[in-house]
Short mmCIF file of C-alpha atoms in Angstrom, two decimals:
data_model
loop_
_atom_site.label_atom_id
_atom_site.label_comp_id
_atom_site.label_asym_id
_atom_site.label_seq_id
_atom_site.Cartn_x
_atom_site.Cartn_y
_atom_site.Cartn_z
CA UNK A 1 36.77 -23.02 42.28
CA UNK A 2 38.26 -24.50 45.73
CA UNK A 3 41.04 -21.58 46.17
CA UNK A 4 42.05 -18.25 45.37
CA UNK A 5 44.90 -18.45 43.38
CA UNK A 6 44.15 -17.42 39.98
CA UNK A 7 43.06 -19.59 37.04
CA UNK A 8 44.74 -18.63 33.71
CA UNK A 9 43.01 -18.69 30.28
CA UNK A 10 42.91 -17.86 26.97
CA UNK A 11 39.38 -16.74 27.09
CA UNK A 12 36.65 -16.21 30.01
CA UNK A 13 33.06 -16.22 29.05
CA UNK A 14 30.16 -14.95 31.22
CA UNK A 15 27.63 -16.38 31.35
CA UNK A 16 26.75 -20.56 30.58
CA UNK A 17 23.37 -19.28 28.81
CA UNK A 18 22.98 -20.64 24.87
CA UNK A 19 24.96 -17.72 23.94
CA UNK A 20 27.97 -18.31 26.42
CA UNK A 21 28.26 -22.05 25.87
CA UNK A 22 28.07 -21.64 22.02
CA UNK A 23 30.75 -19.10 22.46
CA UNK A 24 33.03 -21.25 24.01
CA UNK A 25 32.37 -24.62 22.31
CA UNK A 26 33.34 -22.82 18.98
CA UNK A 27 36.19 -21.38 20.72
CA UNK A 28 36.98 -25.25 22.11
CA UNK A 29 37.03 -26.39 18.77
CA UNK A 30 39.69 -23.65 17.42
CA UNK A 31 42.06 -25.28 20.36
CA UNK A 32 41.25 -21.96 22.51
CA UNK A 33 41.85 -22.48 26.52
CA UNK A 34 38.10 -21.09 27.73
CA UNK A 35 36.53 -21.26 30.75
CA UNK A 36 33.02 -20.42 31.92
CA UNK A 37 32.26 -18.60 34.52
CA UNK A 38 28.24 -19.02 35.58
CA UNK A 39 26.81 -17.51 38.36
CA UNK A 40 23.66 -19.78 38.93
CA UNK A 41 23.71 -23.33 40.31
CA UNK A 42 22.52 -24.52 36.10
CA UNK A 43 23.21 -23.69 33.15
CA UNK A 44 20.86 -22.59 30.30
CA UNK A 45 20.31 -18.79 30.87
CA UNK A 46 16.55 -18.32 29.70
CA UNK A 47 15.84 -21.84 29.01
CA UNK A 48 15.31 -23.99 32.12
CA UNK A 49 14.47 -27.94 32.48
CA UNK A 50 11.88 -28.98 35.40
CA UNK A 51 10.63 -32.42 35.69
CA UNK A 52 6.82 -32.93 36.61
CA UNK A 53 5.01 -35.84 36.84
CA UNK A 54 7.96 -38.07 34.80
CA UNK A 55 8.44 -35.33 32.14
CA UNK A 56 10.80 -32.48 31.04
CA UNK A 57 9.08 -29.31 30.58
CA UNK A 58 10.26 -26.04 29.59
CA UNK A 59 9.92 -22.85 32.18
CA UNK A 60 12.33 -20.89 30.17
CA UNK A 61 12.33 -20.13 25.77
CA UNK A 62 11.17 -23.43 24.20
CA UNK A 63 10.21 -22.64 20.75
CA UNK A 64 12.20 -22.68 17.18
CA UNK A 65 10.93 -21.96 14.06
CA UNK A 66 11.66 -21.88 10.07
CA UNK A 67 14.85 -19.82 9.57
CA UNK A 68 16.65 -20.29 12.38
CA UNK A 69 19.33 -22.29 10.96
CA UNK A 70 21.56 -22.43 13.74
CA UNK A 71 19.48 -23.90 16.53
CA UNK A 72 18.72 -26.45 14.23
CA UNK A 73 22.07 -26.95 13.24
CA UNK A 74 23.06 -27.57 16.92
CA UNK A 75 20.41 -29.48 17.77
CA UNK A 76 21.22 -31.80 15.53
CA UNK A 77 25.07 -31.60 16.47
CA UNK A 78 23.69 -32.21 19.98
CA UNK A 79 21.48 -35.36 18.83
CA UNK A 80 18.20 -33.82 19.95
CA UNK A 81 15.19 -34.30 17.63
CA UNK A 82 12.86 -31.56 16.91
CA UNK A 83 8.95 -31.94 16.50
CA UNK A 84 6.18 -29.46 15.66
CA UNK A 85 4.02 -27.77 18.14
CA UNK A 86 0.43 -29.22 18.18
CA UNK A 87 -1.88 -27.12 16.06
CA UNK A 88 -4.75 -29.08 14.83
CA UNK A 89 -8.18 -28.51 16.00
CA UNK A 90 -9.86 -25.18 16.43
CA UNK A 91 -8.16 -22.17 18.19
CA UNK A 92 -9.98 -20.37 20.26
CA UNK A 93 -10.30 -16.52 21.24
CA UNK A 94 -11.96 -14.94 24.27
CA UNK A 95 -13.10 -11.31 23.91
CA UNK A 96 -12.96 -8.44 26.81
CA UNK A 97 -16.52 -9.58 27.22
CA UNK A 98 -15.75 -13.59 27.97
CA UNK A 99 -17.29 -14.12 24.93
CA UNK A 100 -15.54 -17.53 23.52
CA UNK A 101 -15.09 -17.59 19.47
CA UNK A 102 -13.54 -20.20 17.31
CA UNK A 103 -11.06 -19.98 14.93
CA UNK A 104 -8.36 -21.40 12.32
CA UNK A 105 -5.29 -19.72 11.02
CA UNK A 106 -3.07 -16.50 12.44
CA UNK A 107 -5.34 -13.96 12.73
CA UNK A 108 -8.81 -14.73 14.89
CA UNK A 109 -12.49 -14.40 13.77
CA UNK A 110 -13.26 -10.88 13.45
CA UNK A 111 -15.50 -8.20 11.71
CA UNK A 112 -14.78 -7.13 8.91
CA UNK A 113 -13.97 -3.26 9.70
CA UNK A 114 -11.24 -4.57 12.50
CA UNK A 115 -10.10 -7.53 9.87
CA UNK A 116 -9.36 -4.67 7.68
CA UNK A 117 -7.86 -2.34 10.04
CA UNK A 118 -5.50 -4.90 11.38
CA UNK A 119 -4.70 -5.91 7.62
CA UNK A 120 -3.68 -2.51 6.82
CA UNK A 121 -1.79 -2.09 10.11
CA UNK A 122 0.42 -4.90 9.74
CA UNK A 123 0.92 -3.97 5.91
CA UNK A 124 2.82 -0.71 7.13
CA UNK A 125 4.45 -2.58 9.75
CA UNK A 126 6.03 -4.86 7.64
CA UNK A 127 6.82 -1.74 4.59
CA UNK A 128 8.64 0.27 7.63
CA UNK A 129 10.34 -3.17 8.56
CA UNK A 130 11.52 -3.72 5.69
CA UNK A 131 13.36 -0.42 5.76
CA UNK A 132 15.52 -1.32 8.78
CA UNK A 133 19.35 -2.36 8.81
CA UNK A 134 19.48 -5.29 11.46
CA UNK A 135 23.11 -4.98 11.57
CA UNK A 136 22.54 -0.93 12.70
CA UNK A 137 19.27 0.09 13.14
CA UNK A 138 20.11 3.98 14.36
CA UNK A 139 21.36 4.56 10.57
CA UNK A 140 18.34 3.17 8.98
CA UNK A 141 16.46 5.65 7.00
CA UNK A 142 14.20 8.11 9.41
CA UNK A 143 15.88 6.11 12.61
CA UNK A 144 15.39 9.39 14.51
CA UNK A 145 11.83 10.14 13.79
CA UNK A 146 11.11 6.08 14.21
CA UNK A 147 12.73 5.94 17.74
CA UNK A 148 11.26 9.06 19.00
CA UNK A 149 8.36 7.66 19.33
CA UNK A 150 7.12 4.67 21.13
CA UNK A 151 5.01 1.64 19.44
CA UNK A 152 1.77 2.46 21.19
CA UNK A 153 1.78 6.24 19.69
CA UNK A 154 2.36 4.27 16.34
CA UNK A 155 -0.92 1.77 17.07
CA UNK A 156 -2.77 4.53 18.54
CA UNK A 157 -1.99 6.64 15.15
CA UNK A 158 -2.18 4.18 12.42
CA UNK A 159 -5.24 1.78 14.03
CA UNK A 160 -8.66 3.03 13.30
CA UNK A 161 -11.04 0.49 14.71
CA UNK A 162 -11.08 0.14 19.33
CA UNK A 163 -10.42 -3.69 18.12
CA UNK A 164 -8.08 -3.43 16.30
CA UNK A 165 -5.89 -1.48 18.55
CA UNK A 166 -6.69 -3.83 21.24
CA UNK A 167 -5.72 -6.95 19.34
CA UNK A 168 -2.38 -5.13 18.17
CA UNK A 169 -1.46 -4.19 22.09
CA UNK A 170 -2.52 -8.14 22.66
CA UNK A 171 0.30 -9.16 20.00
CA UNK A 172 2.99 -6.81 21.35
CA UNK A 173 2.75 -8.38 25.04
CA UNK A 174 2.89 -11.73 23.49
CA UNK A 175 5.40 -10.91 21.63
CA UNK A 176 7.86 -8.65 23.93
CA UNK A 177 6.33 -9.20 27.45
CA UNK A 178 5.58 -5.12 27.86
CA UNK A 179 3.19 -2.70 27.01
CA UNK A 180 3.24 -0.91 23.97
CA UNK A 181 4.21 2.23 25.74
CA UNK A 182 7.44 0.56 26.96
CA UNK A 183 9.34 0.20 23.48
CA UNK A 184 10.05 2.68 20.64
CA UNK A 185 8.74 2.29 17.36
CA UNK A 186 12.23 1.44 15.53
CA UNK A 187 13.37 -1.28 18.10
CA UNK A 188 9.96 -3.08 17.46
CA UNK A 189 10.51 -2.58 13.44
CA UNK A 190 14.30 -3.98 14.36
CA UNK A 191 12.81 -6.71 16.29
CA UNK A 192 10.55 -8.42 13.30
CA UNK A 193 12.98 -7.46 10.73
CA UNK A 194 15.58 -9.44 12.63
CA UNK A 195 13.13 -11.83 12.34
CA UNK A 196 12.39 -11.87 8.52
CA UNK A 197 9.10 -10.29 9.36
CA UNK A 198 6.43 -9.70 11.75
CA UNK A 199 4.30 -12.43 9.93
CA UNK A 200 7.25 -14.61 11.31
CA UNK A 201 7.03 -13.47 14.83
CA UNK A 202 3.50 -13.66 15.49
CA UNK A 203 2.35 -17.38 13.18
CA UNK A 204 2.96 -21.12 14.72
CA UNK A 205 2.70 -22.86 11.85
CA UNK A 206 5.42 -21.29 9.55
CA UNK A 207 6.48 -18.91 12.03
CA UNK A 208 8.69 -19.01 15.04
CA UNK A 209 6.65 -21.24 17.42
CA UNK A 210 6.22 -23.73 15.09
CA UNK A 211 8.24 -26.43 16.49
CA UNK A 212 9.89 -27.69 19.91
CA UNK A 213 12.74 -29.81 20.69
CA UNK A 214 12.58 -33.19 22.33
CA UNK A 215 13.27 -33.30 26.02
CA UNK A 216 13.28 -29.66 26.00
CA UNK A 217 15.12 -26.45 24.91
CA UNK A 218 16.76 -26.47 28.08
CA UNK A 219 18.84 -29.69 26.70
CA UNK A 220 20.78 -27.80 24.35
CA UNK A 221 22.64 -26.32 27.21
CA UNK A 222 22.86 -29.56 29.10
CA UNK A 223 24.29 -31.25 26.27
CA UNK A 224 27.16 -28.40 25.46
CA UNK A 225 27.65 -28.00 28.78
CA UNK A 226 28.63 -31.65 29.49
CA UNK A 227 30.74 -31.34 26.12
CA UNK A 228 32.90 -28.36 27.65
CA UNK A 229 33.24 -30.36 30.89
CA UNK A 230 35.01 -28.88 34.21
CA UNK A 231 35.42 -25.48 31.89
CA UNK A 232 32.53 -24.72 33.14
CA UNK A 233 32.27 -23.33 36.62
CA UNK A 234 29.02 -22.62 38.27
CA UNK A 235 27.75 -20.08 41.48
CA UNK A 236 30.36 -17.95 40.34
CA UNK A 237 29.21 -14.75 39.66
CA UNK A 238 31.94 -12.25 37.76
CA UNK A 239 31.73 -9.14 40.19
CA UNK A 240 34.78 -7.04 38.64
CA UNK A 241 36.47 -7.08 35.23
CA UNK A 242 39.67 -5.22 35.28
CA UNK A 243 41.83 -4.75 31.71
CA UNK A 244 45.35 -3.55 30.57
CA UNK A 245 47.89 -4.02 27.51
CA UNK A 246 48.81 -7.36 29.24
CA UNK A 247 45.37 -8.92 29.61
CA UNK A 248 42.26 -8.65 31.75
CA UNK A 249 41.65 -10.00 35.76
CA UNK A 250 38.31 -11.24 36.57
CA UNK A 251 37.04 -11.60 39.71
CA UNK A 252 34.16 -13.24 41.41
CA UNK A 253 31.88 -12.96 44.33
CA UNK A 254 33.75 -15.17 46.14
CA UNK A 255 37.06 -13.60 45.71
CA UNK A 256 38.32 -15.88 42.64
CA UNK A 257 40.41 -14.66 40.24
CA UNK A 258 41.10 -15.07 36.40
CA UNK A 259 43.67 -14.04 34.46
CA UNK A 260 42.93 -14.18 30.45
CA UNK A 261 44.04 -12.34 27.17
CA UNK A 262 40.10 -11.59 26.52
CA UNK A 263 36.61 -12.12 28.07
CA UNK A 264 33.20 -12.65 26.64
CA UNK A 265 30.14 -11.44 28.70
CA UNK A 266 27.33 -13.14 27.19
CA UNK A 267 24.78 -11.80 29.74
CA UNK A 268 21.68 -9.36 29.62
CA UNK A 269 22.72 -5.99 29.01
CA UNK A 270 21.03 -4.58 32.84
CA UNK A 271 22.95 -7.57 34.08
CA UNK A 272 26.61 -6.48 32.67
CA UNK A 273 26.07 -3.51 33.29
CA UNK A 274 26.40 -4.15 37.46
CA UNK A 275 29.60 -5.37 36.72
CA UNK A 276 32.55 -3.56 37.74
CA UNK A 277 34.91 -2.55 35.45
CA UNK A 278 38.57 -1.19 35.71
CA UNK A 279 39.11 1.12 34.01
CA UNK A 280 35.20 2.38 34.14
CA UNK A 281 33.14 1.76 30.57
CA UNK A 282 32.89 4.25 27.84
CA UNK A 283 29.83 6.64 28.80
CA UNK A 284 27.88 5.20 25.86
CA UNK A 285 28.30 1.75 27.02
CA UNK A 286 27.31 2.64 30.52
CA UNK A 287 24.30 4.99 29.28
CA UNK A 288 23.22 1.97 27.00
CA UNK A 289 22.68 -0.84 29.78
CA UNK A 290 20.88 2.22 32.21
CA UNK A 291 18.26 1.88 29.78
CA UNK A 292 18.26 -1.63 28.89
CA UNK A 293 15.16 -2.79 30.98
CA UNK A 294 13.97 -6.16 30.54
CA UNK A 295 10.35 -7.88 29.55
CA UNK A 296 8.36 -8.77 32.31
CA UNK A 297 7.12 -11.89 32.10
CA UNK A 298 5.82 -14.94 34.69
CA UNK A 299 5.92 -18.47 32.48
CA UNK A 300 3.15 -20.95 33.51
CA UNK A 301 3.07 -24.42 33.00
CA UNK A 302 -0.31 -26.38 33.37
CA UNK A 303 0.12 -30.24 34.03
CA UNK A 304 -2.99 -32.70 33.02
CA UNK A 305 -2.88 -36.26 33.59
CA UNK A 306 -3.72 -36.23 29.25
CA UNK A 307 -4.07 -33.37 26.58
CA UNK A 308 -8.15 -33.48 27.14
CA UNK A 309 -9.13 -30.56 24.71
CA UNK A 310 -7.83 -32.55 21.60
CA UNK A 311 -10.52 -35.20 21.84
CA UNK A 312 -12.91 -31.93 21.75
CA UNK A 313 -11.57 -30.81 18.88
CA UNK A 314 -9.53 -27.84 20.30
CA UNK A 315 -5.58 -27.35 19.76
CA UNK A 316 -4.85 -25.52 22.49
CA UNK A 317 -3.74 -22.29 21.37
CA UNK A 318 -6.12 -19.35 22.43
CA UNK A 319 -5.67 -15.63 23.00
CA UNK A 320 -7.75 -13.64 25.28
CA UNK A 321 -8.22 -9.93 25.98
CA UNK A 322 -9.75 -10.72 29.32
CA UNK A 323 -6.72 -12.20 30.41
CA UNK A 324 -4.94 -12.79 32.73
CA UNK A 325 -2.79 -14.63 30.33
CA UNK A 326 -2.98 -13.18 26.78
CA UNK A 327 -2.48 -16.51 25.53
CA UNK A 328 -2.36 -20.17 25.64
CA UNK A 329 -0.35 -23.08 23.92
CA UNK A 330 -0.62 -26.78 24.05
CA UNK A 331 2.81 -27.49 25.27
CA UNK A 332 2.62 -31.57 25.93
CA UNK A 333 5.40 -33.57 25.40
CA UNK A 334 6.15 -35.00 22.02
CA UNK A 335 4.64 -39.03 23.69
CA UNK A 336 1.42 -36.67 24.61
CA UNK A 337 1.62 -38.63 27.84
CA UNK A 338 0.31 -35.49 30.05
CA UNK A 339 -1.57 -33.12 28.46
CA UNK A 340 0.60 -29.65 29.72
CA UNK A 341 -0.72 -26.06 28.64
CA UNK A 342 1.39 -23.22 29.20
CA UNK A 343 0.68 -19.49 28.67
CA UNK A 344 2.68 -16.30 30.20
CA UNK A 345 1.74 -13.81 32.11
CA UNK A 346 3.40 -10.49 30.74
CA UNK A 347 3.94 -6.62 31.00
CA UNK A 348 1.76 -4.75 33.85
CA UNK A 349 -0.28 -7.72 34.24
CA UNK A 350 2.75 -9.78 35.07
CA UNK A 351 4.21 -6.95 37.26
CA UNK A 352 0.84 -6.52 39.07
CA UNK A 353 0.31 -9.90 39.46
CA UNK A 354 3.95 -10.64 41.15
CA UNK A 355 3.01 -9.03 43.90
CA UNK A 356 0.13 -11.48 44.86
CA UNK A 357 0.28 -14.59 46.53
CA UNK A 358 1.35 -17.58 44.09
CA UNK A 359 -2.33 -19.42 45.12
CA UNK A 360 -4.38 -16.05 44.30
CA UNK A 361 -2.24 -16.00 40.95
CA UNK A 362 -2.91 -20.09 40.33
CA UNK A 363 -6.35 -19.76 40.57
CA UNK A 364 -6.65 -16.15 38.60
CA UNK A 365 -4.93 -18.92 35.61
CA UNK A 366 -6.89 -21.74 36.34
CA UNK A 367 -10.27 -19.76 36.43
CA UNK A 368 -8.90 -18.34 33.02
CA UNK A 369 -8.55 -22.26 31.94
CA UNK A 370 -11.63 -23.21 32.60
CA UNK A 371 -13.40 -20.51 30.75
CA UNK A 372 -11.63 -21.57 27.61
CA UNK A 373 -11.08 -25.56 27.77
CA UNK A 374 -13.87 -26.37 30.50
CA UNK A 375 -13.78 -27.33 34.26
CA UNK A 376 -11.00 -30.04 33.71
CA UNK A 377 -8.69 -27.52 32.90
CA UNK A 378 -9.51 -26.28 36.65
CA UNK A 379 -7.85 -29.64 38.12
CA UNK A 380 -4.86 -30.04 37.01
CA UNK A 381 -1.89 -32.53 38.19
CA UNK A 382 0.35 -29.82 38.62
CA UNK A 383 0.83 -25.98 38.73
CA UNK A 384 4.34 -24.27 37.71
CA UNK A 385 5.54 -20.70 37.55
CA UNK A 386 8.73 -18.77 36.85
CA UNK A 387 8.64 -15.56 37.61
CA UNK A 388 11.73 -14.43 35.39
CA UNK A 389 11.69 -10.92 36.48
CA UNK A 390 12.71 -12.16 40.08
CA UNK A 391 15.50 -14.12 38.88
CA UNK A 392 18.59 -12.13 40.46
CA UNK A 393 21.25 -13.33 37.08
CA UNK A 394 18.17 -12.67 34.71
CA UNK A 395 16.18 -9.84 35.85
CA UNK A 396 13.08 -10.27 32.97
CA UNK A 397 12.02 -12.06 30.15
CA UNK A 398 12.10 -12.28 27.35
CA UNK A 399 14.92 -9.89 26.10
CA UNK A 400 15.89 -6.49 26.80
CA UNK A 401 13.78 -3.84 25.77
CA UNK A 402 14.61 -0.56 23.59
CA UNK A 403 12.61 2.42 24.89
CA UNK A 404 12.63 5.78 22.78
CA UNK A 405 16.14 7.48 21.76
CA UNK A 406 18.17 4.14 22.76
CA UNK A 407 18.68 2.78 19.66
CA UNK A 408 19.80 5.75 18.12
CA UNK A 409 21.90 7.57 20.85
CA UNK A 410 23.68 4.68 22.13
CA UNK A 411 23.04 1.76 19.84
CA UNK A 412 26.73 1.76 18.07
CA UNK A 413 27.47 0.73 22.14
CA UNK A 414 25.87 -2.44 21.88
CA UNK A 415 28.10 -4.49 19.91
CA UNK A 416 31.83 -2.74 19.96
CA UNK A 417 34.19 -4.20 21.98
CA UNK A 418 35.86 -2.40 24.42
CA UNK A 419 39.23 -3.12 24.74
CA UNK A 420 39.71 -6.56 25.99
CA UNK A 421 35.98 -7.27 26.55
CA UNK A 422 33.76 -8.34 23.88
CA UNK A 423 29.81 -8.58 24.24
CA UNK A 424 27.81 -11.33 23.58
CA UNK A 425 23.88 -12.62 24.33
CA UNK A 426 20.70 -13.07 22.54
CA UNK A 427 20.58 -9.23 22.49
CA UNK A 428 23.44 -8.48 20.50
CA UNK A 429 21.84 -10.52 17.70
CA UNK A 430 21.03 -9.11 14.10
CA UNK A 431 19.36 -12.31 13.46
CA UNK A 432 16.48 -13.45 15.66
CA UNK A 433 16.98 -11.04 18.06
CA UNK A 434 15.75 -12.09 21.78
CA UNK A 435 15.34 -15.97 20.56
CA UNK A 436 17.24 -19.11 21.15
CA UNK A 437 18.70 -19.00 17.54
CA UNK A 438 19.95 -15.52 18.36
CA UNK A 439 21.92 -16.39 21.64
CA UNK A 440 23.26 -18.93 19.22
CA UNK A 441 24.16 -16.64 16.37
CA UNK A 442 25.68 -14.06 18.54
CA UNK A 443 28.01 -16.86 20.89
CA UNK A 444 29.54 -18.02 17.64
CA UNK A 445 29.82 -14.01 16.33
CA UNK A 446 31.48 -13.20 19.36
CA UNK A 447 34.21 -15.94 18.71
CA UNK A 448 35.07 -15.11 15.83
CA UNK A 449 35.41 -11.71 16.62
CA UNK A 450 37.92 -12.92 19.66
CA UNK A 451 39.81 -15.03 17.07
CA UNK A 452 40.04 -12.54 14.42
CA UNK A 453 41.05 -10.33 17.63
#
């Protein structure tokens, strides 16, 4: 915006992540006046492009999977192909002692009691899972007793074997960037059943990292961006949403104002909830985003001049419970013209490690490399990180994070509009919650929920 007189549209929508930009190109195609208000200097949300060494790399969410029909559906709208992550050769797993195993499959080489013990484990996971109403979780059957306590009292409880328990804790920072003391019980049920299951969560091939899209996730926004055109405006950050029977006034950091019959915010919950609103939220709203915390989560990206480790036979996927990443995938472009590894740093590792020096945490990664793929993997071309818990309009990675009693005292919050101002974002999702597929999902809910409005 150039001046302060106000802009007048049919819709605003905050926010030019997936969910945002999905929101208003279906609200585009109904004829409906939007505009997008973005307070970063790019669009994408949690995906982000970088270019290194001639190619497009993800720092942001970068993998789809089977089931997530509407990614794929607007990917292919948007022209971009989609290819598989690289799986073949041997996987490899690195124990608390540095030991370095082989393996094939989902699950690692293990003995037999903690093969057992984890088989069992995930068996009642996936019973109690199935048990769970995506659409409203807090009126699922024994919702209280499930969110009062938190997923490590459930591991602790239910996990008989030290390795077992360790390789369960493993999964849950992969798979929610915390520690298993950060999230309640029925929000990590919620989670995989939003999913289909936690088999789909954790698995590559079959599950929801098995395939990427060409020139990046990141593209998806680029691409429905450039379709939306000057409707979108960037650095403008929404500071104060006020509402009455004749519309709603938005207003950002730079003293611009909007005048529209409804808005979208299709932004972390922590992050709307530092918006100001006129008149004030509902206490349940407010109460809900006080106790929305994000993941934690630092994404690294590992550039070699070639993938190396497939001519040894290695895929490029390992987990370790020495750390400091818990795990590793070959993320090389689809022309496998640089070989690029990327693995994340997450939970209190990430939030102890954020604190260092970027060089102390390179080489803490690249020593971590070279254990697993050899002492190429401790020269690389190039080193990137993105800390996403120091992004200012993200605040974490990789979605917000459900402690005990949120779900079920303020969980009806999440999705109800109030008044005027409709929610939107990855989290508000009852379909692949915290993924790319559920930004999608919930942009396009949230439109039709303003058009039906």
């Amino acid at each position: 915006m150039t001046d302060h007189r106000p802009h007048v549209a049919d819709v605003v929508v905050v926010g030019a992540g997936m969910s945002g930009l999905s929101c208003a190109d279906s609200l585009l195609r109904q004829g409906v006046d939007v505009l997008v208000l973005e307070a970063r200097d790019h669009v994408g949300g949690r995906t982000r492009l970088v270019e290194a060494d001639g190619e497009i790399l993800d720092l942001g969410g970068q993998f789809i999977g089977p089931g997530q029909d509407r990614v794929h559906a607007l990917a292919e709208d948007l022209g971009i192909e989609v290819f598989a992550t690289h799986m073949a050769g041997d996987h490899l797993v690195e124990t608390s002692s540095g030991r370095i195993r082989h393996w094939r499959g989902t699950v690692p080489r293990l003995s037999m009691p903690q093969l057992l013990d984890l088989a069992q484990a995930q068996a009642r996971f996936e019973r109690l899972a199935r048990t769970i109403d995506p659409a409203a979780p807090w009126s699922s059957p024994n919702a209280a007793v499930l969110d009062d306590q938190t997923l490590a009292t459930w591991i602790g409880r239910t996990l008989r074997t030290r390795g077992g328990r360790r390789l369960f804790s493993l999964a849950t920072r992969l798979m929610w960037a915390c520690e298993p003391s950060e999230l309640s019980l029925l929000h990590a049920l919620f989670y995989a059943r939003s999913a289909g299951s936690l088999q789909a969560v954790m698995a590559t091939e079959g599950g929801a990292q098995q395939d990427r899209l060409d020139q990046g996730a990141g593209e998806l926004a680029r691409r429905l961006a450039a379709r939306l055109g000057d409707r979108v405006r960037l650095s403008s950050p929404v500071r104060r949403i006020a509402q009455n029977d004749d519309g709603v006034l938005i207003r950002t950091a730079a003293g611009d104002t909007v005048r529209a019959a409804r808005v979208v915010v299709a932004i972390p919950p922590v992050l709307a909830g530092r918006i100001g609103y006129d008149p004030p939220l509902p206490a349940g709203r407010d109460g809900l985003t006080q106790r929305l915390a994000m993941g934690s989560a630092i994404k690294c990206l590992i550039v070699y001049p070639e993938p190396f480790w497939r001519s040894s036979g290695l895929s490029g996927q390992a987990l370790s419970l020495r750390g400091p990443l818990s795990g590793v995938t070959d993320s090389s472009p689809r022309s496998a013209n640089r070989g690029v590894l990327v693995g994340i740093l997450e939970g209190a590792v990430a939030r102890e490690m954020a604190a260092l020096p970027e060089h102390e945490r390179k080489n803490a990664v690249l020593d971590q490399l070279a254990r697993l793929f050899g002492p190429r993997a401790a020269r690389p071309r190039t080193y990137l990180e993105q800390d996403w818990s120091a992004e200012p309009f993200t605040r974490g990675a990789y979605a917000a994070l459900f402690p005990p009693g949120a779900w079920t005292q303020y969980g009806p919050a999440l999705r109800t509009p109030v008044g005027r101002i409709h929610w939107a974002g990855s989290e508000t999702a009852t379909r692949w919650y915290g993924y790319i597929d559920g930004a999608v999902r919930s942009g396009q809910a949230a439109a039709d929920e303003v058009l039906m409005s």
